[in-house]
Coordinates of N, CA, C and O in Angstrom, one line a residue:
M6 N 0.8 -1.2 0.0 CA 0.0 0.0 0.0 C 0.9 1.2 0.0 O 1.8 1.4 0.8
K7 N 0.6 2.2 -0.9 CA 1.4 3.4 -1.0 C 1.1 4.3 0.2 O 0.0 4.4 0.7
K8 N 2.2 5.1 0.6 CA 2.0 6.0 1.7 C 2.3 7.4 1.2 O 3.3 7.7 0.5
V9 N 1.4 8.3 1.6 CA 1.5 9.7 1.2 C 1.7 10.6 2.4 O 1.0 10.4 3.4
F10 N 2.6 11.5 2.4 CA 2.9 12.4 3.5 C 2.5 13.8 3.1 O 3.0 14.4 2.1
L11 N 1.6 14.4 3.8 CA 1.1 15.8 3.5 C 1.8 16.8 4.4 O 1.8 16.6 5.6
D12 N 2.2 17.9 3.8 CA 2.8 18.9 4.7 C 1.8 20.0 5.0 O 0.7 20.0 4.5
T13 N 2.2 21.0 5.7 CA 1.4 22.1 6.2 C 0.8 22.9 5.0 O -0.4 23.2 5.0
H14 N 1.6 23.1 4.0 CA 1.1 23.9 2.9 C -0.1 23.2 2.2 O -1.0 23.8 1.7
F15 N 0.1 21.9 2.1 CA -1.0 21.1 1.4 C -2.3 21.2 2.3 O -3.4 21.5 1.7
L16 N -2.2 21.1 3.6 CA -3.3 21.2 4.5 C -4.0 22.5 4.3 O -5.3 22.6 4.3
I17 N -3.3 23.6 4.3 CA -3.8 24.9 4.1 C -4.6 25.1 2.8 O -5.7 25.6 2.8
K18 N -4.0 24.6 1.8 CA -4.7 24.6 0.5 C -6.0 23.8 0.4 O -7.0 24.2 -0.1
L19 N -5.9 22.6 1.1 CA -7.0 21.7 1.1 C -8.2 22.3 1.9 O -9.4 22.2 1.5
L20 N -7.9 22.9 3.0 CA -9.0 23.3 3.9 C -9.5 24.8 3.8 O -10.4 25.2 4.5
N21 N -8.9 25.5 2.9 CA -9.3 26.9 2.7 C -9.7 27.1 1.2 O -8.9 27.2 0.3
N22 N -11.0 27.1 1.0 CA -11.5 27.2 -0.4 C -11.3 28.5 -1.1 O -11.6 28.7 -2.2
Q23 N -10.7 29.5 -0.3 CA -10.3 30.7 -0.9 C -8.8 30.7 -1.5 O -8.4 31.6 -2.2
E24 N -8.1 29.6 -1.2 CA -6.7 29.4 -1.7 C -6.7 29.1 -3.2 O -7.6 28.3 -3.7
A25 N -5.8 29.6 -3.9 CA -5.7 29.4 -5.3 C -5.6 27.9 -5.7 O -6.1 27.5 -6.7
L26 N -4.9 27.1 -4.9 CA -4.7 25.7 -5.2 C -5.7 24.8 -4.5 O -5.4 23.6 -4.4
H27 N -6.7 25.3 -4.0 CA -7.7 24.5 -3.3 C -8.2 23.4 -4.1 O -8.3 22.2 -3.6
Q28 N -8.6 23.6 -5.4 CA -9.2 22.5 -6.2 C -8.1 21.5 -6.5 O -8.4 20.3 -6.5
H29 N -6.9 21.9 -6.7 CA -5.8 20.9 -6.9 C -5.6 20.0 -5.7 O -5.5 18.8 -5.8
A30 N -5.6 20.7 -4.5 CA -5.5 19.9 -3.2 C -6.6 18.9 -3.1 O -6.4 17.8 -2.7
R31 N -7.8 19.4 -3.3 CA -9.0 18.5 -3.2 C -8.9 17.3 -4.2 O -9.2 16.2 -3.8
A32 N -8.5 17.6 -5.4 CA -8.3 16.5 -6.4 C -7.3 15.5 -6.0 O -7.5 14.3 -6.1
Y33 N -6.1 16.0 -5.4 CA -5.1 15.0 -4.9 C -5.7 14.2 -3.7 O -5.5 13.0 -3.7
F34 N -6.3 14.9 -2.8 CA -6.8 14.2 -1.6 C -7.9 13.1 -2.0 O -7.8 12.0 -1.6
K35 N -8.7 13.5 -3.0 CA -9.7 12.5 -3.5 C -9.0 11.3 -4.1 O -9.4 10.2 -3.9
Y36 N -8.0 11.6 -4.9 CA -7.2 10.5 -5.6 C -6.6 9.6 -4.6 O -6.7 8.4 -4.7
F37 N -6.0 10.2 -3.5 CA -5.3 9.3 -2.5 C -6.3 8.4 -1.8 O -6.1 7.3 -1.5
L38 N -7.5 9.0 -1.5 CA -8.6 8.2 -0.9 C -9.1 7.1 -1.8 O -9.2 5.9 -1.4
E39 N -9.3 7.4 -3.1 CA -9.8 6.5 -4.0 C -8.8 5.3 -4.2 O -9.2 4.2 -4.4
E40 N -7.6 5.7 -4.2 CA -6.5 4.7 -4.4 C -6.1 3.9 -3.1 O -5.2 3.1 -3.1
K41 N -6.8 4.3 -2.1 CA -6.6 3.6 -0.8 C -5.2 3.8 -0.3 O -4.6 2.8 0.3
M42 N -4.6 4.9 -0.5 CA -3.3 5.2 0.0 C -3.4 5.6 1.5 O -4.4 6.1 1.9
V43 N -2.3 5.3 2.2 CA -2.2 5.7 3.6 C -1.8 7.1 3.6 O -0.8 7.5 3.0
I44 N -2.6 8.0 4.2 CA -2.4 9.4 4.2 C -1.9 9.8 5.6 O -2.6 9.6 6.6
I45 N -0.6 10.3 5.6 CA 0.0 10.6 6.9 C 0.3 12.1 7.0 O 0.7 12.8 6.0
V46 N 0.1 12.6 8.2 CA 0.4 14.0 8.5 C 1.2 14.0 9.8 O 0.9 13.3 10.7
S47 N 2.3 14.8 9.8 CA 3.1 15.0 11.0 C 2.5 15.9 12.0 O 1.8 16.8 11.7
A48 N 2.7 15.5 13.3 CA 2.3 16.4 14.4 C 2.9 17.8 14.2 O 2.3 18.8 14.6
L49 N 4.1 17.9 13.6 CA 4.7 19.2 13.3 C 3.8 20.0 12.4 O 3.6 21.2 12.6
S50 N 3.3 19.4 11.3 CA 2.4 20.1 10.4 C 1.1 20.5 11.0 O 0.5 21.5 10.7
I51 N 0.6 19.6 11.9 CA -0.6 19.9 12.6 C -0.4 21.2 13.4 O -1.3 22.1 13.5
G52 N 0.7 21.2 14.1 CA 1.0 22.4 14.9 C 1.1 23.7 14.1 O 0.6 24.7 14.5
E53 N 1.8 23.6 13.0 CA 1.9 24.7 12.1 C 0.5 25.1 11.6 O 0.2 26.3 11.5
Y54 N -0.3 24.2 11.2 CA -1.7 24.5 10.7 C -2.5 25.2 11.8 O -3.2 26.1 11.5
C55 N -2.3 24.8 13.0 CA -3.2 25.3 14.1 C -2.8 26.7 14.5 O -3.5 27.4 15.3
V56 N -1.7 27.3 13.9 CA -1.4 28.7 14.1 C -2.6 29.6 13.6 O -2.9 30.5 14.2
H57 N -3.2 29.2 12.5 CA -4.3 29.9 11.9 C -5.6 29.1 11.8 O -6.6 29.7 11.6
G58 N -5.5 27.8 11.9 CA -6.6 27.0 11.7 C -6.9 26.2 13.0 O -6.3 26.4 14.1
Q59 N -7.9 25.4 13.0 CA -8.3 24.6 14.2 C -8.2 23.1 13.9 O -8.4 22.6 12.8
L60 N -7.8 22.4 14.9 CA -7.6 20.9 14.8 C -8.9 20.3 14.3 O -8.8 19.4 13.5
S61 N -10.0 20.8 14.7 CA -11.3 20.2 14.3 C -11.6 20.3 12.8 O -12.4 19.6 12.3
H62 N -10.9 21.2 12.1 CA -11.0 21.4 10.7 C -10.3 20.3 9.9 O -10.6 20.1 8.7
L63 N -9.3 19.6 10.5 CA -8.5 18.6 9.8 C -9.4 17.3 9.6 O -10.1 16.9 10.5
P64 N -9.2 16.7 8.5 CA -10.0 15.4 8.2 C -9.3 14.2 8.9 O -8.8 13.3 8.2
L65 N -9.2 14.3 10.2 CA -8.4 13.3 11.0 C -8.9 11.9 10.8 O -8.1 11.0 10.9
K66 N -10.1 11.7 10.5 CA -10.6 10.3 10.3 C -10.0 9.7 9.0 O -9.9 8.4 8.9
N67 N -9.4 10.5 8.1 CA -8.8 10.0 6.9 C -7.2 10.1 7.0 O -6.6 9.8 6.0
L68 N -6.7 10.5 8.1 CA -5.3 10.7 8.3 C -4.7 9.8 9.4 O -5.3 9.6 10.4
Q69 N -3.5 9.4 9.2 CA -2.7 8.9 10.2 C -1.7 10.0 10.7 O -1.1 10.6 9.9
T70 N -1.7 10.2 12.0 CA -0.8 11.2 12.5 C 0.5 10.6 12.9 O 0.6 9.4 13.4
L71 N 1.6 11.3 12.7 CA 2.9 10.8 13.0 C 3.6 11.8 14.0 O 3.8 13.0 13.7
N72 N 4.0 11.3 15.1 CA 4.8 12.1 16.1 C 6.2 12.1 15.7 O 6.7 11.2 15.1
Y73 N 6.9 13.2 16.1 CA 8.3 13.3 15.8 C 9.1 12.6 16.9 O 8.8 12.7 18.1
N74 N 10.1 11.7 16.5 CA 10.8 10.9 17.5 C 12.3 11.0 17.3 O 12.8 11.7 16.4
V75 N 13.0 10.3 18.1 CA 14.5 10.3 18.0 C 15.1 9.8 16.7 O 16.0 10.4 16.2
I76 N 14.5 8.8 16.1 CA 15.0 8.4 14.8 C 14.8 9.5 13.8 O 15.7 9.7 13.0
H77 N 13.7 10.2 13.8 CA 13.5 11.3 12.9 C 14.5 12.4 13.2 O 15.0 13.1 12.3
A78 N 14.8 12.7 14.5 CA 15.7 13.7 14.9 C 17.1 13.4 14.4 O 17.8 14.4 13.9
V79 N 17.6 12.2 14.4 CA 18.9 11.8 14.0 C 19.0 12.1 12.5 O 20.0 12.6 12.0
K80 N 18.0 11.6 11.7 CA 18.0 11.8 10.3 C 17.9 13.3 9.9 O 18.6 13.8 9.0
A81 N 17.1 14.1 10.7 CA 17.0 15.5 10.5 C 18.4 16.2 10.7 O 18.8 17.1 10.0
G82 N 19.1 15.7 11.7 CA 20.5 16.2 12.0 C 21.4 16.0 10.8 O 22.1 16.9 10.4
R83 N 21.3 14.9 10.2 CA 22.1 14.6 9.0 C 21.7 15.5 7.8 O 22.5 16.1 7.1
Y84 N 20.4 15.6 7.6 CA 19.9 16.5 6.6 C 20.3 18.0 6.8 O 20.6 18.7 6.0
G85 N 20.2 18.4 8.1 CA 20.5 19.7 8.5 C 21.9 20.1 8.2 O 22.3 21.2 7.8
A86 N 22.8 19.1 8.5 CA 24.3 19.3 8.2 C 24.5 19.6 6.7 O 25.3 20.5 6.3
V87 N 23.8 18.8 5.9 CA 24.0 19.0 4.4 C 23.4 20.3 4.0 O 24.0 21.1 3.3
A88 N 22.2 20.6 4.5 CA 21.6 21.9 4.2 C 22.4 23.1 4.6 O 22.6 24.1 3.9
L89 N 22.9 23.0 5.8 CA 23.7 24.1 6.4 C 25.0 24.3 5.6 O 25.4 25.5 5.3
A90 N 25.6 23.3 5.2 CA 26.8 23.4 4.3 C 26.5 24.1 3.0 O 27.4 24.6 2.4
N91 N 25.3 24.0 2.6 CA 24.8 24.6 1.3 C 24.0 25.9 1.5 O 23.3 26.3 0.6
R92 N 24.0 26.4 2.8 CA 23.3 27.6 3.1 C 21.8 27.5 2.9 O 21.2 28.5 2.5
A93 N 21.2 26.4 3.0 CA 19.7 26.2 2.8 C 19.1 25.5 4.0 O 18.9 24.3 3.9
V94 N 18.8 26.2 5.0 CA 18.2 25.5 6.2 C 16.8 26.1 6.5 O 16.7 27.3 6.7
I95 N 15.8 25.3 6.4 CA 14.5 25.6 6.9 C 14.1 24.4 7.8 O 13.9 23.3 7.4
T96 N 14.2 24.7 9.1 CA 14.2 23.7 10.1 C 13.0 22.7 10.0 O 13.2 21.5 10.0
N97 N 11.8 23.2 9.9 CA 10.7 22.3 9.8 C 10.6 21.5 8.5 O 10.2 20.3 8.6
D98 N 11.1 22.1 7.4 CA 11.1 21.3 6.2 C 12.1 20.1 6.4 O 11.8 19.0 6.0
I99 N 13.3 20.4 7.0 CA 14.3 19.3 7.2 C 13.6 18.2 8.1 O 13.8 17.0 7.8
K100 N 12.9 18.6 9.2 CA 12.3 17.6 10.1 C 11.3 16.8 9.3 O 11.2 15.6 9.5
L101 N 10.5 17.5 8.5 CA 9.4 16.7 7.7 C 10.0 15.8 6.7 O 9.6 14.6 6.6
F102 N 11.1 16.2 6.0 CA 11.8 15.4 5.1 C 12.3 14.2 5.8 O 12.3 13.0 5.3
A103 N 12.9 14.4 7.0 CA 13.5 13.3 7.7 C 12.4 12.3 8.2 O 12.6 11.1 8.1
Q104 N 11.3 12.8 8.6 CA 10.2 11.9 8.9 C 9.7 11.1 7.7 O 9.5 9.9 7.8
A105 N 9.6 11.7 6.6 CA 9.1 11.0 5.4 C 10.1 9.9 5.0 O 9.7 8.8 4.7
E106 N 11.4 10.2 5.1 CA 12.4 9.2 4.7 C 12.4 8.1 5.7 O 12.4 6.9 5.4
S107 N 12.4 8.4 7.0 CA 12.5 7.4 8.0 C 11.3 6.5 8.0 O 11.4 5.3 8.3
E108 N 10.1 7.0 7.6 CA 8.9 6.2 7.6 C 8.6 5.5 6.3 O 7.6 5.0 6.0
K109 N 9.6 5.6 5.3 CA 9.5 5.0 4.0 C 8.3 5.4 3.3 O 7.5 4.6 2.7
I110 N 8.1 6.7 3.2 CA 6.9 7.3 2.5 C 7.2 7.2 1.0 O 8.3 7.3 0.5
D111 N 6.1 7.0 0.2 CA 6.3 7.0 -1.2 C 6.2 8.4 -1.9 O 6.9 8.7 -2.8
Y112 N 5.3 9.2 -1.3 CA 5.1 10.6 -1.9 C 5.0 11.6 -0.8 O 4.3 11.5 0.2
Y113 N 5.8 12.7 -1.0 CA 5.8 13.8 -0.1 C 5.0 14.9 -0.9 O 5.4 15.3 -2.0
V114 N 3.9 15.4 -0.4 CA 3.0 16.2 -1.1 C 2.9 17.6 -0.5 O 2.6 17.7 0.7
T115 N 3.1 18.7 -1.3 CA 3.2 20.0 -0.8 C 2.7 21.0 -1.8 O 2.7 20.7 -3.0
A116 N 2.5 22.2 -1.4 CA 2.2 23.4 -2.3 C 3.4 24.4 -2.2 O 3.4 25.4 -2.8
D117 N 4.4 24.0 -1.4 CA 5.6 24.9 -1.1 C 6.7 24.6 -2.1 O 7.5 23.7 -2.0
T118 N 6.7 25.4 -3.2 CA 7.7 25.2 -4.2 C 9.1 25.5 -3.7 O 10.0 24.9 -4.2
G119 N 9.2 26.3 -2.7 CA 10.6 26.6 -2.2 C 11.2 25.4 -1.5 O 12.4 25.3 -1.6
S120 N 10.4 24.5 -1.0 CA 11.0 23.4 -0.3 C 11.6 22.4 -1.3 O 12.4 21.5 -1.0
K121 N 11.2 22.5 -2.6 CA 11.8 21.6 -3.6 C 13.3 21.8 -3.7 O 14.0 20.8 -4.0
D122 N 13.8 23.0 -3.5 CA 15.3 23.2 -3.6 C 16.0 22.4 -2.5 O 17.0 21.8 -2.7
I123 N 15.4 22.4 -1.3 CA 16.0 21.6 -0.2 C 15.9 20.1 -0.5 O 16.8 19.4 -0.3
Y124 N 14.7 19.7 -1.0 CA 14.6 18.3 -1.4 C 15.6 17.9 -2.4 O 16.3 16.9 -2.3
D125 N 15.8 18.7 -3.5 CA 16.8 18.4 -4.5 C 18.2 18.3 -3.9 O 19.0 17.5 -4.3
L126 N 18.5 19.2 -3.0 CA 19.8 19.2 -2.3 C 20.0 17.8 -1.5 O 21.0 17.2 -1.6
M127 N 18.9 17.4 -0.8 CA 19.0 16.2 -0.1 C 19.1 15.0 -1.0 O 19.8 14.0 -0.7
R128 N 18.5 15.0 -2.2 CA 18.6 14.0 -3.2 C 20.1 13.9 -3.7 O 20.5 12.8 -4.0
R129 N 20.7 15.0 -3.9 CA 22.1 15.0 -4.4 C 23.1 14.5 -3.3 O 24.0 13.8 -3.6
E130 N 22.9 14.9 -2.1 CA 23.8 14.8 -1.0 C 23.6 13.6 -0.1 O 24.4 13.2 0.7
D131 N 22.3 13.1 -0.1 CA 22.0 12.1 0.9 C 20.9 11.2 0.3 O 20.4 11.5 -0.8
T132 N 20.5 10.1 1.0 CA 19.5 9.2 0.5 C 18.1 9.8 0.7 O 17.7 10.0 1.9
V133 N 17.4 10.0 -0.3 CA 16.0 10.4 -0.2 C 15.3 9.5 -1.2 O 15.6 9.5 -2.4
S134 N 14.4 8.6 -0.8 CA 13.8 7.6 -1.6 C 12.4 7.9 -2.1 O 11.8 7.3 -2.9
Y135 N 11.8 9.0 -1.5 CA 10.4 9.3 -1.8 C 10.3 10.3 -3.0 O 11.3 11.0 -3.3
T136 N 9.1 10.4 -3.6 CA 8.9 11.3 -4.7 C 8.3 12.6 -4.1 O 7.4 12.5 -3.4
F137 N 8.8 13.7 -4.6 CA 8.3 15.0 -4.2 C 7.2 15.4 -5.2 O 7.4 15.4 -6.4
I138 N 6.0 15.7 -4.7 CA 4.9 16.2 -5.5 C 4.5 17.6 -5.1 O 4.2 17.8 -4.0
D139 N 4.6 18.5 -6.1 CA 4.1 19.9 -5.9 C 2.8 20.0 -6.5 O 2.6 19.7 -7.7
I140 N 1.8 20.4 -5.7 CA 0.4 20.4 -6.2 C 0.1 21.5 -7.2 O -1.0 21.7 -7.7
H141 N 1.1 22.3 -7.5 CA 0.9 23.3 -8.6 C 0.7 22.5 -9.9 O 0.1 23.0 -10.9
T142 N 1.2 21.3 -10.0 CA 1.0 20.4 -11.1 C -0.3 19.6 -10.8 O -0.4 19.0 -9.7
P143 N -1.3 19.6 -11.7 CA -2.5 18.9 -11.4 C -2.3 17.4 -11.2 O -1.4 16.8 -11.8
V144 N -3.2 16.8 -10.4 CA -3.1 15.4 -10.1 C -3.0 14.5 -11.4 O -2.3 13.5 -11.4
N145 N -3.8 14.8 -12.4 CA -3.9 14.0 -13.6 C -2.5 14.0 -14.3 O -2.1 13.0 -14.9
E146 N -1.8 15.1 -14.3 CA -0.5 15.2 -14.9 C 0.5 14.4 -14.1 O 1.4 13.7 -14.6
T147 N 0.5 14.5 -12.8 CA 1.4 13.8 -11.9 C 1.3 12.3 -12.0 O 2.3 11.6 -12.1
F148 N 0.1 11.8 -12.1 CA -0.1 10.4 -12.0 C -0.5 9.8 -13.4 O -0.9 8.6 -13.5
G149 N -0.5 10.6 -14.5 CA -0.8 10.2 -15.8 C -2.3 9.7 -16.0 O -2.5 8.7 -16.7
L150 N -3.2 10.5 -15.4 CA -4.6 10.1 -15.5 C -5.2 10.9 -16.7 O -4.8 12.0 -17.0
L151 N -6.3 10.3 -17.3 CA -6.9 11.0 -18.4 C -7.8 12.1 -17.9 O -7.9 13.1 -18.6
F152 N -8.4 12.0 -16.8 CA -9.3 13.0 -16.3 C -9.0 13.4 -14.8 O -8.6 12.6 -14.1

């Protein structure tokens, strides 16, 4: 079964119908549900979302939540060292990437185009086995669907 990891930016787009990428986020979420993928969200992303949103707005019945642990922290430390050496450190992105890799996620899904630079750096310098999906690209293009 495929595993999908949603970041804060995805959650914001999914839950705010005023956001430009709301329809893309909905289409991705629907696709993940239809394909019976395991949809995972980090407690870190939930915390970020709750800065402006409410926990009760999240579709928790469709999500597995993932707490941040020592294994994730060690991996984040390695990623952080690589990022720091290249002057590209965004702490929570590094932590989320470490969680995704440690948990053997298939797809990391976001609307944050800036985090792609850090992902690319991690792919060059360290082992990253998951696919980065930017929802600026429609779901049908990402997964080769006709509609």
